[in-house]
PDB file of C-alpha atoms in Angstrom:
ATOM      1  CA  MET W 110     108.463  91.602  94.915  1.00 49.00           C
ATOM      2  CA  THR W 111     105.352  88.767  93.722  1.00 58.00           C
ATOM      3  CA  VAL W 112     102.673  88.534  95.186  1.00 69.00           C
ATOM      4  CA  HIS W 113     101.930  84.585  95.465  1.00 89.00           C
ATOM      5  CA  ALA W 114      98.590  83.730  93.668  1.00 87.00           C
ATOM      6  CA  THR W 115      96.521  82.654  97.179  1.00 90.00           C
ATOM      7  CA  TRP W 116      96.848  86.253  97.284  1.00 94.00           C
ATOM      8  CA  LEU W 117      96.264  87.658  94.321  1.00 96.00           C
ATOM      9  CA  THR W 118      93.214  85.756  93.093  1.00 96.00           C
ATOM     10  CA  PRO W 119      91.141  86.404  95.676  1.00 95.00           C
ATOM     11  CA  LEU W 120      92.209  90.789  95.290  1.00 96.00           C
ATOM     12  CA  LEU W 121      91.329  90.661  91.710  1.00 97.00           C
ATOM     13  CA  LEU W 122      88.286  89.368  92.472  1.00 97.00           C
ATOM     14  CA  VAL W 123      86.978  91.756  95.115  1.00 97.00           C
ATOM     15  CA  GLY W 124      88.354  94.736  92.698  1.00 98.00           C
ATOM     16  CA  SER W 125      85.698  92.757  89.918  1.00 98.00           C
ATOM     17  CA  ASN W 126      82.888  92.179  92.032  1.00 97.00           C
ATOM     18  CA  ILE W 127      83.050  96.069  92.684  1.00 97.00           C
ATOM     19  CA  LEU W 128      82.967  96.562  89.085  1.00 98.00           C
ATOM     20  CA  MET W 129      80.524  94.326  88.093  1.00 97.00           C
ATOM     21  CA  THR W 130      77.815  94.825  91.923  1.00 97.00           C
ATOM     22  CA  PHE W 131      77.978  98.588  90.005  1.00 97.00           C
ATOM     23  CA  ALA W 132      77.150  97.229  86.365  1.00 96.00           C
ATOM     24  CA  TRP W 133      74.590  95.316  88.111  1.00 96.00           C
ATOM     25  CA  TYR W 134      72.907  97.249  90.504  1.00 96.00           C
ATOM     26  CA  GLY W 135      74.113 100.874  90.270  1.00 95.00           C
ATOM     27  CA  HIS W 136      71.947 102.033  87.874  1.00 96.00           C
ATOM     28  CA  LEU W 137      68.834 101.654  90.332  1.00 96.00           C
ATOM     29  CA  LYS W 138      69.562 104.693  91.938  1.00 94.00           C
ATOM     30  CA  ALA W 139      69.218 105.860  87.939  1.00 95.00           C
ATOM     31  CA  PRO W 140      65.743 105.014  87.705  1.00 95.00           C
ATOM     32  CA  SER W 141      65.276 107.903  84.919  1.00 97.00           C
ATOM     33  CA  TRP W 142      67.965 106.516  82.421  1.00 97.00           C
ATOM     34  CA  PRO W 143      66.274 104.770  79.665  1.00 98.00           C
ATOM     35  CA  LEU W 144      67.032 101.208  79.620  1.00 97.00           C
ATOM     36  CA  TRP W 145      69.523 101.629  76.460  1.00 97.00           C
ATOM     37  CA  LEU W 146      71.438 103.657  78.757  1.00 97.00           C
ATOM     38  CA  ALA W 147      71.739 101.752  81.358  1.00 97.00           C
ATOM     39  CA  VAL W 148      72.384  98.637  79.575  1.00 97.00           C
ATOM     40  CA  LEU W 149      75.379 100.559  77.859  1.00 97.00           C
ATOM     41  CA  VAL W 150      76.722 101.519  80.538  1.00 97.00           C
ATOM     42  CA  SER W 151      76.190  98.068  82.905  1.00 97.00           C
ATOM     43  CA  TRP W 152      79.090  96.955  79.742  1.00 97.00           C
ATOM     44  CA  GLY W 153      81.271  99.619  79.609  1.00 97.00           C
ATOM     45  CA  ILE W 154      81.931  98.679  83.371  1.00 97.00           C
ATOM     46  CA  ALA W 155      81.580  94.840  83.365  1.00 96.00           C
ATOM     47  CA  PHE W 156      84.250  95.398  80.443  1.00 97.00           C
ATOM     48  CA  PHE W 157      86.997  96.332  83.055  1.00 97.00           C
ATOM     49  CA  GLU W 158      85.140  93.582  84.967  1.00 97.00           C
ATOM     50  CA  TYR W 159      86.250  91.502  83.213  1.00 97.00           C
ATOM     51  CA  CYS W 160      89.540  92.509  83.192  1.00 97.00           C
ATOM     52  CA  LEU W 161      90.321  92.004  86.713  1.00 98.00           C
ATOM     53  CA  ALA W 162      88.411  88.374  86.871  1.00 97.00           C
ATOM     54  CA  VAL W 163      89.891  87.362  83.864  1.00 97.00           C
ATOM     55  CA  PRO W 164      93.484  87.199  84.934  1.00 96.00           C
ATOM     56  CA  ALA W 165      91.886  85.823  88.366  1.00 97.00           C
ATOM     57  CA  ASN W 166      91.089  82.713  87.232  1.00 96.00           C
ATOM     58  CA  ARG W 167      93.795  82.195  85.046  1.00 96.00           C
ATOM     59  CA  ILE W 168      96.502  83.363  87.898  1.00 95.00           C
ATOM     60  CA  GLY W 169      94.388  81.014  90.879  1.00 95.00           C
ATOM     61  CA  TYR W 170      93.382  78.297  88.426  1.00 96.00           C
ATOM     62  CA  GLY W 171      96.636  76.214  89.525  1.00 93.00           C
ATOM     63  CA  THR W 172      96.601  77.251  93.453  1.00 93.00           C
ATOM     64  CA  PHE W 173      92.891  76.770  93.051  1.00 94.00           C
ATOM     65  CA  THR W 174      90.769  74.504  91.306  1.00 94.00           C
ATOM     66  CA  GLY W 175      87.583  75.273  89.111  1.00 94.00           C
ATOM     67  CA  GLN W 176      85.537  74.991  91.604  1.00 91.00           C
ATOM     68  CA  GLN W 177      87.261  76.644  94.686  1.00 92.00           C
ATOM     69  CA  LEU W 178      87.395  79.798  92.844  1.00 95.00           C
ATOM     70  CA  LYS W 179      83.695  79.645  91.532  1.00 92.00           C
ATOM     71  CA  VAL W 180      83.102  79.662  95.803  1.00 89.00           C
ATOM     72  CA  LEU W 181      85.571  81.843  95.838  1.00 91.00           C
ATOM     73  CA  GLN W 182      83.995  84.277  93.712  1.00 93.00           C
ATOM     74  CA  GLU W 183      80.250  83.758  95.076  1.00 89.00           C
ATOM     75  CA  VAL W 184      81.157  84.556  99.011  1.00 88.00           C
ATOM     76  CA  ILE W 185      83.167  87.552  97.862  1.00 93.00           C
ATOM     77  CA  THR W 186      79.897  88.755  95.408  1.00 92.00           C
ATOM     78  CA  LEU W 187      77.921  88.895  98.854  1.00 88.00           C
ATOM     79  CA  GLY W 188      80.607  90.302 101.122  1.00 91.00           C
ATOM     80  CA  VAL W 189      80.737  93.113  98.515  1.00 96.00           C
ATOM     81  CA  PHE W 190      77.734  93.113  97.906  1.00 93.00           C
ATOM     82  CA  ALA W 191      76.702  93.959 101.142  1.00 93.00           C
ATOM     83  CA  VAL W 192      78.027  96.606 101.666  1.00 95.00           C
ATOM     84  CA  PHE W 193      77.346  97.790  98.127  1.00 96.00           C
ATOM     85  CA  SER W 194      73.146  97.116  99.641  1.00 95.00           C
ATOM     86  CA  VAL W 195      73.378  99.379 103.088  1.00 95.00           C
ATOM     87  CA  ALA W 196      76.051 102.162 101.409  1.00 96.00           C
ATOM     88  CA  PHE W 197      74.658 102.548  98.350  1.00 96.00           C
ATOM     89  CA  LEU W 198      71.485 101.414  98.265  1.00 95.00           C
ATOM     90  CA  GLY W 199      70.648 102.583 101.608  1.00 95.00           C
ATOM     91  CA  GLU W 200      69.459  99.015 102.765  1.00 93.00           C
ATOM     92  CA  GLN W 201      69.447  97.776 105.441  1.00 94.00           C
ATOM     93  CA  LEU W 202      70.911  93.647 106.473  1.00 92.00           C
ATOM     94  CA  ARG W 203      68.201  91.356 107.798  1.00 92.00           C
ATOM     95  CA  TRP W 204      69.272  87.750 109.723  1.00 94.00           C
ATOM     96  CA  THR W 205      68.544  86.404 105.996  1.00 92.00           C
ATOM     97  CA  TYR W 206      71.276  87.835 104.607  1.00 87.00           C
ATOM     98  CA  PHE W 207      73.565  86.297 107.413  1.00 88.00           C
ATOM     99  CA  ALA W 208      71.865  82.871 107.386  1.00 92.00           C
ATOM    100  CA  ALA W 209      72.356  82.838 103.022  1.00 86.00           C
ATOM    101  CA  MET W 210      75.889  83.988 104.202  1.00 84.00           C
ATOM    102  CA  GLY W 211      76.964  81.657 106.980  1.00 89.00           C
ATOM    103  CA  CYS W 212      75.868  79.098 104.089  1.00 89.00           C
ATOM    104  CA  LEU W 213      77.631  80.320 101.690  1.00 83.00           C
ATOM    105  CA  VAL W 214      81.124  79.820 104.140  1.00 84.00           C
ATOM    106  CA  GLY W 215      80.025  76.627 104.638  1.00 88.00           C
ATOM    107  CA  ALA W 216      80.542  76.032 101.056  1.00 84.00           C
ATOM    108  CA  VAL W 217      83.829  77.498 101.701  1.00 82.00           C
ATOM    109  CA  VAL W 218      84.563  74.907 104.028  1.00 86.00           C
ATOM    110  CA  PHE W 219      83.191  72.392 102.285  1.00 87.00           C
ATOM    111  CA  ILE W 220      84.405  72.779  99.099  1.00 85.00           C
ATOM    112  CA  PHE W 221      88.056  73.584 100.180  1.00 85.00           C
ATOM    113  CA  LEU W 222      88.504  70.450 102.146  1.00 87.00           C
ATOM    114  CA  PRO W 223      91.078  67.476 100.921  1.00 85.00           C
ATOM    115  CA  VAL W 224      89.636  64.996  99.249  1.00 78.00           C
ATOM    116  CA  ASP W 225      91.865  62.062  99.954  1.00 74.00           C
TER     117      ASP W 225
END
């Protein structure tokens, strides 16, 4: 069974964003780590993130434009980060987060409108 780029690309982007969120923000739960260790652990995680992000963009390009891929990635990033910030960092989502997310969803609508 072949998975179409329309579905595979967002799935790979979700996976890559989960990894990158941990690479960028996971070390915040370990403030006692020296900076060099936080950087090395983050780089290690980021390698695997790239193993998903690069194929996602290569598979998706053609089905999606480069601009569509970027906006899609940003919306996925905010969605992943919303879950991460609540579940891992113990933060609360405020109305301003949802307002910002609404603006990005608007960006998705605009970027996917036909230009002809």
